[in-house]
JSON list of C-alpha atoms in Angstrom, two decimals:
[
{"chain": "A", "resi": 594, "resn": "UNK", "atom": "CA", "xyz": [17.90, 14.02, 11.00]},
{"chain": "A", "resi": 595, "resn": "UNK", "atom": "CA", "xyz": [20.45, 16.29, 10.19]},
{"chain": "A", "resi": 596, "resn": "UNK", "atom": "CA", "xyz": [23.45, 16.85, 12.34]},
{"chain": "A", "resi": 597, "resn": "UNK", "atom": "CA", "xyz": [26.17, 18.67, 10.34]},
{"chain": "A", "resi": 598, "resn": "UNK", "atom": "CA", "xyz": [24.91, 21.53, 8.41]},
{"chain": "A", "resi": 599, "resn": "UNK", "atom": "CA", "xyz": [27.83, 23.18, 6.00]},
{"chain": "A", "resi": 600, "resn": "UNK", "atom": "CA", "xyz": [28.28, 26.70, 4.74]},
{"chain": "A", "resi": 601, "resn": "UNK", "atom": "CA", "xyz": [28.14, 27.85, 2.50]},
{"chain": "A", "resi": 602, "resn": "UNK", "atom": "CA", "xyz": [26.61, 25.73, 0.07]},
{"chain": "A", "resi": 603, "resn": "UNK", "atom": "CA", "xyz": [28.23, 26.72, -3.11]},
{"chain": "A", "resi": 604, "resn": "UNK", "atom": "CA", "xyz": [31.38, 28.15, -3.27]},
{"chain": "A", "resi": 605, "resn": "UNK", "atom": "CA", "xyz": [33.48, 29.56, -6.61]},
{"chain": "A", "resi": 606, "resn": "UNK", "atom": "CA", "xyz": [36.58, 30.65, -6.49]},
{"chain": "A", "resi": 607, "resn": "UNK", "atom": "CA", "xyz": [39.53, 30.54, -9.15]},
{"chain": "A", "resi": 608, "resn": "UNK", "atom": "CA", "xyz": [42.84, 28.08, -8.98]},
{"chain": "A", "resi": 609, "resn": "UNK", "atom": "CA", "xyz": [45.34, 29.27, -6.71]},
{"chain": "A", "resi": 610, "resn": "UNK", "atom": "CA", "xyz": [43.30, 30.44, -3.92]},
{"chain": "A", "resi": 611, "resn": "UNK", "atom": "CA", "xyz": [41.99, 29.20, -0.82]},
{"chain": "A", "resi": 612, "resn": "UNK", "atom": "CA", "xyz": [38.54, 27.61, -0.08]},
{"chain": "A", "resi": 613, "resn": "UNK", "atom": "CA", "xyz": [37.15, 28.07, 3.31]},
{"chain": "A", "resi": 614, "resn": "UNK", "atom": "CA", "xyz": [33.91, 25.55, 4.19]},
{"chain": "A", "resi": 615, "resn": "UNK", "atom": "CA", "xyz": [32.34, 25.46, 7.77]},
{"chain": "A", "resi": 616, "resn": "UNK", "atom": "CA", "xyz": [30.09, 23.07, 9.72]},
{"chain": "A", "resi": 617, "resn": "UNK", "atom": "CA", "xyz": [28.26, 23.04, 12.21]},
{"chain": "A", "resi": 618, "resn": "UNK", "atom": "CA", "xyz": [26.70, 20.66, 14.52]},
{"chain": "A", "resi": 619, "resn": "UNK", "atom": "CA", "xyz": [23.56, 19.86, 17.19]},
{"chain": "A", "resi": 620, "resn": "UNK", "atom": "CA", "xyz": [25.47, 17.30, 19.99]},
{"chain": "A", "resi": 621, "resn": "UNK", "atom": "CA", "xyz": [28.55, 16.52, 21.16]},
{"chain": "A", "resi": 622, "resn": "UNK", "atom": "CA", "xyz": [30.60, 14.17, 19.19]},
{"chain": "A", "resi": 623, "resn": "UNK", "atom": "CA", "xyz": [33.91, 12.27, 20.26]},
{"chain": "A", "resi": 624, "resn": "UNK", "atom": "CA", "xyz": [35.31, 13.22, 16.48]},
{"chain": "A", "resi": 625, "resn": "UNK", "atom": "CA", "xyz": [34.13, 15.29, 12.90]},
{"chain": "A", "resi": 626, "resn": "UNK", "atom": "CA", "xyz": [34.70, 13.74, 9.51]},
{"chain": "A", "resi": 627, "resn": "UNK", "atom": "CA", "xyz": [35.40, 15.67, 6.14]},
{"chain": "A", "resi": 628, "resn": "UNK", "atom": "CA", "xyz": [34.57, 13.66, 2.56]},
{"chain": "A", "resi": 629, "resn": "UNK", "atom": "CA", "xyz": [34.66, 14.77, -0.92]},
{"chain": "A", "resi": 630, "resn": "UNK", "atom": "CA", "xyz": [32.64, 13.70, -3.56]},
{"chain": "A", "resi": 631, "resn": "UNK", "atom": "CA", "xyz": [33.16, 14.20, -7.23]},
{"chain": "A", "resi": 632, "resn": "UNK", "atom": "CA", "xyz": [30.15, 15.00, -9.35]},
{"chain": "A", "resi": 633, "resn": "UNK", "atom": "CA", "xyz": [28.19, 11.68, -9.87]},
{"chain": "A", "resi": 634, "resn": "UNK", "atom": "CA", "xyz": [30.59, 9.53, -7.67]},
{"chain": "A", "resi": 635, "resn": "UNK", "atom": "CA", "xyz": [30.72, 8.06, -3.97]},
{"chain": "A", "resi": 636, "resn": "UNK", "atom": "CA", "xyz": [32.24, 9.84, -1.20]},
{"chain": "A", "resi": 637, "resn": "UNK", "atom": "CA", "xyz": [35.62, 9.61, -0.53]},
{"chain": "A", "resi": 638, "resn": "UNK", "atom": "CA", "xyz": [37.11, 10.08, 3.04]},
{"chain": "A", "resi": 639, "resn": "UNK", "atom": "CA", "xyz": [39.75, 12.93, 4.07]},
{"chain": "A", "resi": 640, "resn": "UNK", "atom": "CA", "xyz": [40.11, 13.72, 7.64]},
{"chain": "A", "resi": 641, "resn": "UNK", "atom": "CA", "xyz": [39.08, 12.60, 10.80]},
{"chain": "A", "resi": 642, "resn": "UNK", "atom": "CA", "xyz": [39.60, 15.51, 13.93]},
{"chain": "A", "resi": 643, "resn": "UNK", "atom": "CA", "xyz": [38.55, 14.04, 17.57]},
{"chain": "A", "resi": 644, "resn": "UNK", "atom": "CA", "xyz": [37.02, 16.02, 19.53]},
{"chain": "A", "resi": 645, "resn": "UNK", "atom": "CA", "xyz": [40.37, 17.14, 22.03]},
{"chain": "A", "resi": 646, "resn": "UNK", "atom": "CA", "xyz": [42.08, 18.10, 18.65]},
{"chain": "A", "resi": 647, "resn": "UNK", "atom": "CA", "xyz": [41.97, 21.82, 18.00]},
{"chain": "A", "resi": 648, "resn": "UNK", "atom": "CA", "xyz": [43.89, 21.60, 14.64]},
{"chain": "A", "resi": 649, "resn": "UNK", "atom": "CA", "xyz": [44.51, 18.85, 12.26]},
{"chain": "A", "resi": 650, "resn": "UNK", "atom": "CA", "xyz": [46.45, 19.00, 8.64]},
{"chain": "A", "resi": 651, "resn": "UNK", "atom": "CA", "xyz": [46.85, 16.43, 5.75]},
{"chain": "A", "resi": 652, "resn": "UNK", "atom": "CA", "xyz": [48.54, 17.47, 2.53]},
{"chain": "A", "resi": 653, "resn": "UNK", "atom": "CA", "xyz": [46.73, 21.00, 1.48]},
{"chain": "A", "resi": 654, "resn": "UNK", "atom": "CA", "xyz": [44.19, 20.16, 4.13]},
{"chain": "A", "resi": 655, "resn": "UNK", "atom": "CA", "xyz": [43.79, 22.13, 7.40]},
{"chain": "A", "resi": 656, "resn": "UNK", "atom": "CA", "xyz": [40.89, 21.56, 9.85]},
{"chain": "A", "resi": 657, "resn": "UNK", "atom": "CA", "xyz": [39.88, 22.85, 13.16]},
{"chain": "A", "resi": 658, "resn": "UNK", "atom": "CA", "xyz": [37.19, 22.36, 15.84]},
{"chain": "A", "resi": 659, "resn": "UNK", "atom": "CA", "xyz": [35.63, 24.83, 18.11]},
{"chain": "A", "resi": 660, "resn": "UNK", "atom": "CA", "xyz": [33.87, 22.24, 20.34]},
{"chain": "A", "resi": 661, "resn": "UNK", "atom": "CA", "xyz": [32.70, 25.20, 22.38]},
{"chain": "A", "resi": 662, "resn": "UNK", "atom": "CA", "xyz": [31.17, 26.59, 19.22]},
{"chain": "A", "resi": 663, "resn": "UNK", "atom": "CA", "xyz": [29.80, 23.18, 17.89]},
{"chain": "A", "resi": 664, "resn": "UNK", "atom": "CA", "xyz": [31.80, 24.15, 14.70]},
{"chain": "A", "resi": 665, "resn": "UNK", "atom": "CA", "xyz": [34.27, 23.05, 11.98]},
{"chain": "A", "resi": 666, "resn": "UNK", "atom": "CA", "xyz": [36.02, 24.44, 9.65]},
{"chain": "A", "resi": 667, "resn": "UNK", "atom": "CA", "xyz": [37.85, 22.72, 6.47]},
{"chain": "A", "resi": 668, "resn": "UNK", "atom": "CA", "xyz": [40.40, 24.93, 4.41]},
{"chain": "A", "resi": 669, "resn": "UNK", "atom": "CA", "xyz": [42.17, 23.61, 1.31]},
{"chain": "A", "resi": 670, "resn": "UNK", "atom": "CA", "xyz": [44.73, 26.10, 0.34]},
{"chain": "A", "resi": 671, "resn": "UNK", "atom": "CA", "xyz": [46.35, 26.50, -3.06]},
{"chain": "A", "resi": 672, "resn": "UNK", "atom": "CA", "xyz": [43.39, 25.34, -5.00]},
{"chain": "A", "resi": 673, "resn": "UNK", "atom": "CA", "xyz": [43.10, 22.98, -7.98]},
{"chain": "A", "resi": 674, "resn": "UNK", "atom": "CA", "xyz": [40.61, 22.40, -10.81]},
{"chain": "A", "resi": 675, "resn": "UNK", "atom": "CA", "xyz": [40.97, 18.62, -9.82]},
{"chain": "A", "resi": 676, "resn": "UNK", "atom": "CA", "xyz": [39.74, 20.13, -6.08]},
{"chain": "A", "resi": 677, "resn": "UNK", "atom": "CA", "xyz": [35.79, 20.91, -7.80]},
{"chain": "A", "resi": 678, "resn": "UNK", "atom": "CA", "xyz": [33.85, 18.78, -5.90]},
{"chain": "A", "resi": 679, "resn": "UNK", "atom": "CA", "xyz": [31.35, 18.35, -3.07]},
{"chain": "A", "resi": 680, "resn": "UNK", "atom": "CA", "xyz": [32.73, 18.66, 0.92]},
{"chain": "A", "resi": 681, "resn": "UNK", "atom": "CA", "xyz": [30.47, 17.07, 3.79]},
{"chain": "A", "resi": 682, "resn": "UNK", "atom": "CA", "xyz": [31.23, 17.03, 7.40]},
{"chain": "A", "resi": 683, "resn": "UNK", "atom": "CA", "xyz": [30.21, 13.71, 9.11]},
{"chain": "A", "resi": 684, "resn": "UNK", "atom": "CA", "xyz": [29.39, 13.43, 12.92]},
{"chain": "A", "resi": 685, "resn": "UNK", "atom": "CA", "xyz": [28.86, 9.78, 14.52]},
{"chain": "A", "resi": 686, "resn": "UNK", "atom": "CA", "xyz": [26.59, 8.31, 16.52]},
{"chain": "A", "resi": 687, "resn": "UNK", "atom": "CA", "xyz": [27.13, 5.64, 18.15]},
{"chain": "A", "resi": 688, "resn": "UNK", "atom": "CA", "xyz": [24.30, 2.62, 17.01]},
{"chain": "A", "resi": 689, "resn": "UNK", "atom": "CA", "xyz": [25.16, -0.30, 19.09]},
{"chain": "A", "resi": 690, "resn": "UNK", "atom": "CA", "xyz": [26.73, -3.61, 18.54]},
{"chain": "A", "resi": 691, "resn": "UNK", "atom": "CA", "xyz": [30.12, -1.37, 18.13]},
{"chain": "A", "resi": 692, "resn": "UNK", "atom": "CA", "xyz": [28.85, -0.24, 15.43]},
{"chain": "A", "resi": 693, "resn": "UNK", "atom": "CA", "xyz": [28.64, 3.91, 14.23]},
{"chain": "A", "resi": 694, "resn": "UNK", "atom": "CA", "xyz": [26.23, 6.14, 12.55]},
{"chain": "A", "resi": 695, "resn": "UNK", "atom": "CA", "xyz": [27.40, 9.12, 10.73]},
{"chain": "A", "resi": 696, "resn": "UNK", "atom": "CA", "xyz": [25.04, 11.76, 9.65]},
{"chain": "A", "resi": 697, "resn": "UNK", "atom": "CA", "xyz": [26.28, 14.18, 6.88]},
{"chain": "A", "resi": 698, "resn": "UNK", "atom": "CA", "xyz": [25.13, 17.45, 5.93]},
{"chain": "A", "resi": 699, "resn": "UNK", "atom": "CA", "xyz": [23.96, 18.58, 3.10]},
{"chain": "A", "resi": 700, "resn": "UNK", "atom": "CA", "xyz": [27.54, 19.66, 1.43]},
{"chain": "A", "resi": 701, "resn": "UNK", "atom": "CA", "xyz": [29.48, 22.52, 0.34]},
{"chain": "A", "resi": 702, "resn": "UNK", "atom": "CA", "xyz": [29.86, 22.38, -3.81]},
{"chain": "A", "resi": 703, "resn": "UNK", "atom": "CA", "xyz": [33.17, 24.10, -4.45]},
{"chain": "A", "resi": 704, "resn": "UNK", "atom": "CA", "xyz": [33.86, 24.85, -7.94]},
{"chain": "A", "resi": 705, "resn": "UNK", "atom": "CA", "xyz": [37.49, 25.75, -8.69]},
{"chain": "A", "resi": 706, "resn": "UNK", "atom": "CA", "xyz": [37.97, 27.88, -12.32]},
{"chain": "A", "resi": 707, "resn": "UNK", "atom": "CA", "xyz": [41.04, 27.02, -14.06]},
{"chain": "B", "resi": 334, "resn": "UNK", "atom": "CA", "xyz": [42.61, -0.25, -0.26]},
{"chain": "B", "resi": 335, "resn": "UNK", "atom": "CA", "xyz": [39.36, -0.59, 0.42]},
{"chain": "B", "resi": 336, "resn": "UNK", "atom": "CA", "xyz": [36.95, -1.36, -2.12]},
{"chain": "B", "resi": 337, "resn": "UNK", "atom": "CA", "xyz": [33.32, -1.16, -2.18]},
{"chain": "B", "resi": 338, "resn": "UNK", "atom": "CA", "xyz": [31.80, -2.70, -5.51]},
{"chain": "B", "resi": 339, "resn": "UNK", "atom": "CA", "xyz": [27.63, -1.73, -6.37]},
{"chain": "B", "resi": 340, "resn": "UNK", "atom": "CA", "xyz": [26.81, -4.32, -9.48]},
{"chain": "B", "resi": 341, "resn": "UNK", "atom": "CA", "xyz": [25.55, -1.09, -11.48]},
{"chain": "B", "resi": 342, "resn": "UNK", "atom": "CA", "xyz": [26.20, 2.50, -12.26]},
{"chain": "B", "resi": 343, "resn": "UNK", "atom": "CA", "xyz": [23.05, 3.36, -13.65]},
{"chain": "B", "resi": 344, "resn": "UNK", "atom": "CA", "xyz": [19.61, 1.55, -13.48]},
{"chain": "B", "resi": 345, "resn": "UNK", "atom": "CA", "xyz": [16.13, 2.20, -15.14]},
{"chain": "B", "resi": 346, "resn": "UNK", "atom": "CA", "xyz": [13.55, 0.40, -14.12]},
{"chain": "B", "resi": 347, "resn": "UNK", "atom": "CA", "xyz": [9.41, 0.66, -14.27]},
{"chain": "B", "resi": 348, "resn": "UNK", "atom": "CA", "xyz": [7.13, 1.64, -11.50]},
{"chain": "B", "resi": 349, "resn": "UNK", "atom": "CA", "xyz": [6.39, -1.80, -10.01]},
{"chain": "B", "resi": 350, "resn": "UNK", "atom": "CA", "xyz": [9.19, -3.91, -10.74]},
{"chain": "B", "resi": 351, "resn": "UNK", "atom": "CA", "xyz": [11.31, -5.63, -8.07]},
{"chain": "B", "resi": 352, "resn": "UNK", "atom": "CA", "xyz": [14.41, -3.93, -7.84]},
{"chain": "B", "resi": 353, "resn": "UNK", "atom": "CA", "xyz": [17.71, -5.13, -6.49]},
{"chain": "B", "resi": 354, "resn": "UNK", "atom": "CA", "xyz": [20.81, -3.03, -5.60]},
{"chain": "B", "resi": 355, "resn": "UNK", "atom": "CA", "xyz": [23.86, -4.86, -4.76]},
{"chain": "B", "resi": 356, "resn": "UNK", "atom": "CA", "xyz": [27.02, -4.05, -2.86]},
{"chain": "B", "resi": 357, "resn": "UNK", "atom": "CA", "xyz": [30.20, -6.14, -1.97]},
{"chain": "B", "resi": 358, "resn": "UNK", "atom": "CA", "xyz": [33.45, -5.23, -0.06]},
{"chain": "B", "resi": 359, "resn": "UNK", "atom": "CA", "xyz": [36.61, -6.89, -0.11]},
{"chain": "B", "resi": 360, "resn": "UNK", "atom": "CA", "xyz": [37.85, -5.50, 3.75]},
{"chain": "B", "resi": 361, "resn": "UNK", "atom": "CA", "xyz": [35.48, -8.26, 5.76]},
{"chain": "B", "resi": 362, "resn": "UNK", "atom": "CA", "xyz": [34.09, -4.97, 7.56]},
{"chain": "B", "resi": 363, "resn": "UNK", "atom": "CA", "xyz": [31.38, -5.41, 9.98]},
{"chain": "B", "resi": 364, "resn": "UNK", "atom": "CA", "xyz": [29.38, -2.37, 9.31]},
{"chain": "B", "resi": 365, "resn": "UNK", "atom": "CA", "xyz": [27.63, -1.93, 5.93]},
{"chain": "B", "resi": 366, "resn": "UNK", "atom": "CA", "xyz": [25.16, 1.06, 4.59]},
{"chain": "B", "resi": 367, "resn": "UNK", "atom": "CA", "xyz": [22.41, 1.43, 1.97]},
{"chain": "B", "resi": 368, "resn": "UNK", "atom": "CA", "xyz": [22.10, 5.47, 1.74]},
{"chain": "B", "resi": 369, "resn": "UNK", "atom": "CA", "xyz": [20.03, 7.66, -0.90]},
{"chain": "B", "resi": 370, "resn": "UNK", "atom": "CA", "xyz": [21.05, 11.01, -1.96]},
{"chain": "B", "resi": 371, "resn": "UNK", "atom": "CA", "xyz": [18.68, 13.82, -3.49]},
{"chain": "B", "resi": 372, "resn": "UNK", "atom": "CA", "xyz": [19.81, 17.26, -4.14]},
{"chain": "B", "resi": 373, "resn": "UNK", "atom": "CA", "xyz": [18.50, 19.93, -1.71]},
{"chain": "B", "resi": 374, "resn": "UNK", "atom": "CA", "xyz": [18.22, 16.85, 1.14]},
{"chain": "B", "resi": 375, "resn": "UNK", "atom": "CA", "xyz": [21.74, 15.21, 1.57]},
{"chain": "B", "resi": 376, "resn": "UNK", "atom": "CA", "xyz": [22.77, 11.58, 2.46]},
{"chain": "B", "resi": 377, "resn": "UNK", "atom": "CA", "xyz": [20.06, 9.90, 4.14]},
{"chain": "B", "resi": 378, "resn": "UNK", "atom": "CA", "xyz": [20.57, 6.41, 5.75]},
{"chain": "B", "resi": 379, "resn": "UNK", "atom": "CA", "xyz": [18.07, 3.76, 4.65]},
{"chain": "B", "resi": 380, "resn": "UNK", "atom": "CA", "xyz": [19.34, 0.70, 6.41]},
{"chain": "B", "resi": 381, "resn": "UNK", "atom": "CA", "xyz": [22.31, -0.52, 8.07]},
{"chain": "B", "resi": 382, "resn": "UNK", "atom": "CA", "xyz": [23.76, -3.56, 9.20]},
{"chain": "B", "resi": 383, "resn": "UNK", "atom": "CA", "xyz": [26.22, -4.62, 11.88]},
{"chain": "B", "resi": 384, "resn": "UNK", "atom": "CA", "xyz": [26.70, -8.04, 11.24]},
{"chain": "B", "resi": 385, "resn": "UNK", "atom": "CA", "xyz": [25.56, -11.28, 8.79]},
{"chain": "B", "resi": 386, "resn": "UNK", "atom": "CA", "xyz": [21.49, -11.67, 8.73]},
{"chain": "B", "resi": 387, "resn": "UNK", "atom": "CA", "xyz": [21.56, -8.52, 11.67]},
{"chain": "B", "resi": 388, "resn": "UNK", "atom": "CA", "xyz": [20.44, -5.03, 9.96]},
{"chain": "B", "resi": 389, "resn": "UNK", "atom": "CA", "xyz": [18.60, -2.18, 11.18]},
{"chain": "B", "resi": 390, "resn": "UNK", "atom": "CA", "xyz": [16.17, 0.56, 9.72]},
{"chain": "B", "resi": 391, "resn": "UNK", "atom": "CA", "xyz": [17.53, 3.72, 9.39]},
{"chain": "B", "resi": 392, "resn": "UNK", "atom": "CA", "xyz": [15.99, 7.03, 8.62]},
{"chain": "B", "resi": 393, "resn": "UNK", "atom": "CA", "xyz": [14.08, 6.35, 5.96]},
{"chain": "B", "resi": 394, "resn": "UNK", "atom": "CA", "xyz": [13.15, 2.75, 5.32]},
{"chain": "B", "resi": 395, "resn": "UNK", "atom": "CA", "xyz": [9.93, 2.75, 4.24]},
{"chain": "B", "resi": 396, "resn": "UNK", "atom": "CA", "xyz": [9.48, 0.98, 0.41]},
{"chain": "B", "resi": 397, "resn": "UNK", "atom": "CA", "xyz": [12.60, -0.48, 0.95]},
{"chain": "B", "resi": 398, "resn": "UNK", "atom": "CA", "xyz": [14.31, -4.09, 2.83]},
{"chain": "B", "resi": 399, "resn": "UNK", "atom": "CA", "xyz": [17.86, -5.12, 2.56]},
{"chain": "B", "resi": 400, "resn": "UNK", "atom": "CA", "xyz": [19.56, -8.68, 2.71]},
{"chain": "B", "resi": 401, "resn": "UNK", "atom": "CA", "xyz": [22.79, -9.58, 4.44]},
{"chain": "B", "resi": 402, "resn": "UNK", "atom": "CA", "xyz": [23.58, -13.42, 3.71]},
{"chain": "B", "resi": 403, "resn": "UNK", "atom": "CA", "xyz": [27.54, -13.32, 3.28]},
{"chain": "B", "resi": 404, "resn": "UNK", "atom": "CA", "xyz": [29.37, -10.52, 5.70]},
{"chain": "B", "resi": 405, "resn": "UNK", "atom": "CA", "xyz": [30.48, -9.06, 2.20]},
{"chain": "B", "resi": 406, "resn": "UNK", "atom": "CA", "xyz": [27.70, -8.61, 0.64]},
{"chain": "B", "resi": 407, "resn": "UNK", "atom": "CA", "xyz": [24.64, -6.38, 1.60]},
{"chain": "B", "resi": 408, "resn": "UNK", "atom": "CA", "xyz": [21.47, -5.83, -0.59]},
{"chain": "B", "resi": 409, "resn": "UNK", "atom": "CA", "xyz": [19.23, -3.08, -0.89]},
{"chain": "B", "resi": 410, "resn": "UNK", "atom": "CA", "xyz": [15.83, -3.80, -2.18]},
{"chain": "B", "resi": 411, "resn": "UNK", "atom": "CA", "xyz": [12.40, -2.51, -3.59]},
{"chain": "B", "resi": 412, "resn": "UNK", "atom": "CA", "xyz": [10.03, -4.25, -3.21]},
{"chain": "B", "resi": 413, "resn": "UNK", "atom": "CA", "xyz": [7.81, -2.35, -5.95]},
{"chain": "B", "resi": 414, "resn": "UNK", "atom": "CA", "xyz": [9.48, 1.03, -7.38]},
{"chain": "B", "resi": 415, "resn": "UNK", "atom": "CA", "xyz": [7.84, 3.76, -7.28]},
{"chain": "B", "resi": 416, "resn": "UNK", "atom": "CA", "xyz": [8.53, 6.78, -9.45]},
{"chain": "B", "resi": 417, "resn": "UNK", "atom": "CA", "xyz": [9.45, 8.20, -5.47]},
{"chain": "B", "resi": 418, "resn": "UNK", "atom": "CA", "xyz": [12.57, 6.38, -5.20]},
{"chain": "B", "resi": 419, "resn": "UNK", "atom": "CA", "xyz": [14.50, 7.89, -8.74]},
{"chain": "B", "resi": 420, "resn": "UNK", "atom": "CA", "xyz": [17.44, 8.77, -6.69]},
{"chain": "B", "resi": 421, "resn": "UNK", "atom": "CA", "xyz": [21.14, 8.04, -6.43]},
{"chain": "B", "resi": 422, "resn": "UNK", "atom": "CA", "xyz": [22.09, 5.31, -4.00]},
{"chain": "B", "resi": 423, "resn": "UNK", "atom": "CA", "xyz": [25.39, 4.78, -2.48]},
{"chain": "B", "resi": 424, "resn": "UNK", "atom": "CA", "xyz": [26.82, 1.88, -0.26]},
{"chain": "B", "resi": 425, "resn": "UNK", "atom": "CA", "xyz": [29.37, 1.73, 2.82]},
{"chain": "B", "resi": 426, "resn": "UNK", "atom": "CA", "xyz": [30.97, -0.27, 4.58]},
{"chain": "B", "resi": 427, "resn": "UNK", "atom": "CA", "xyz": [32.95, 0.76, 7.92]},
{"chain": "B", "resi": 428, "resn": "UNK", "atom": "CA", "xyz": [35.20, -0.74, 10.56]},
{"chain": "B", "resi": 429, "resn": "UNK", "atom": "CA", "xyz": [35.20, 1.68, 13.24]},
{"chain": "B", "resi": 430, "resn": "UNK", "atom": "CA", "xyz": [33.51, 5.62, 12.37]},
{"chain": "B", "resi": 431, "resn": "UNK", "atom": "CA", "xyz": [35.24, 5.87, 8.69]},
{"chain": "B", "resi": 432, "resn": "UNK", "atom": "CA", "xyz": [32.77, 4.86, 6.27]},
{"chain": "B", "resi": 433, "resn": "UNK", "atom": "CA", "xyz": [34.25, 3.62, 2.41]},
{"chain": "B", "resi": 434, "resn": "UNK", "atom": "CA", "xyz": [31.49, 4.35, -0.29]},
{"chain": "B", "resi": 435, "resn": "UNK", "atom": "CA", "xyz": [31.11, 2.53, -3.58]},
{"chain": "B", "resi": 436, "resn": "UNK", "atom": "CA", "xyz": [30.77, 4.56, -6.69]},
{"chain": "B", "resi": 437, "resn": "UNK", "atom": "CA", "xyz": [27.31, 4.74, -6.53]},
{"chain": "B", "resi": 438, "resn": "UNK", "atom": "CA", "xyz": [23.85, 3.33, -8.22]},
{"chain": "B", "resi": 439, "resn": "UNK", "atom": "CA", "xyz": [21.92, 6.20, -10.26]},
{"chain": "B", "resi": 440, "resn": "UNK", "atom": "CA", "xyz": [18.05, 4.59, -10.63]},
{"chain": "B", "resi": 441, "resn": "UNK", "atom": "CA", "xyz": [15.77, 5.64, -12.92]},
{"chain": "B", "resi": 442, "resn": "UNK", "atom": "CA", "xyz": [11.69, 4.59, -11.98]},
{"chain": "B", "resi": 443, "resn": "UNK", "atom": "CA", "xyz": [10.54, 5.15, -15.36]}
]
């Protein structure tokens, strides 16, 4: 089943400017993931938020979560061609044995023009 | 780094053949995942494992089994592909929530 859902789900914008993607999720969660994947290749991971983090930032990378709202945002600012790829939010579950789940949505495909 | 290693990028096989996927890590993680991804659907989880010989059916399972010998290796297979299962399939392993992918298997079911 499907936990995250991302908006929107295609995104264009040119090099320079910021992309905005949002998720959103069913059930609570003790953290939200963010990976990328480039066309025809695995996912790669880029941020982890917990769930008492409001705020988190890595590099051009700036995500928040509205617990509340059962929502995340993930903002990449000064865009890069090398930033086309897919973005999916990840929420875990936990499976037993210590081991965790994640469910993905379906992905945002950002295209950046040069 | 982590590294996830699937034995192929891409794959064609005929309807009826025995297929086998294979993925190795090199982190002695745990956790390991066979996924399939179609456009318009997402990642979906076909089976995971939590430990050697231990795994457990995810959300889709059906036409497929997996094999977990060595903690480093995990296998996906098909039994007999089906024209149903032309899809891209990805591997993970994961100590803790972050999951590491391989670079993915694209299979053809000719």
């Amino acid at each position: 089943s499907q936990q995250g859902e991302e908006d929107p789900q295609a995104l264009s914008i040119q090099e320079g400017e910021n992309a905005t993607m949002n998720c959103s999720y069913k059930t609570s969660i003790n953290n939200l993931q963010w990976y990328r994947q480039n066309s025809g290749r695995g996912l790669v991971h880029l941020i982890l938020i917990r769930s008492n983090e409001r705020e988190k930032h890595s590099g051009r990378l700036r995500v928040t979560l509205d617990t509340s709202k059962k929502s995340s945002s993930l903002l990449i600012t000064a865009s890069r061609a090398a930033d086309t790829a897919s973005y999916f939010c990840a929420t875990p579950s936990y499976s037993g044995a210590g081991s965790y789940q994640l469910t993905f949505g379906k992905g945002t495909k950002l295209s950046v023009i040069p | 780094d982590v590294k996830v290693t699937q034995s192929s990028r891409y794959l064609v096989k005929r309807t009826g053949e025995k297929v086998f996927l294979e993925c190795v890590q090199d982190m002695d993680h745990e956790n390991m995942f066979w996924y399939r991804q179609d456009p318009g659907l997402g990642l979906r989880l076909i089976y995971f494992s939590y430990d050697v010989k231990m795994k457990e059916k995810g959300d889709i399972p059906e036409g497929y089994s997996v094999s977990r010998e060595k903690k480093e290796r995990f296998s996906l297979i098909l039994e007999s592909a089906s024209t149903n299962q032309t899809s891209m399939y990805l591997c993970a392993s994961s100590l803790g929530n972050i999951q590491y992918f391989g670079a993915g298997t694209r299979l053809s079911v000719l």
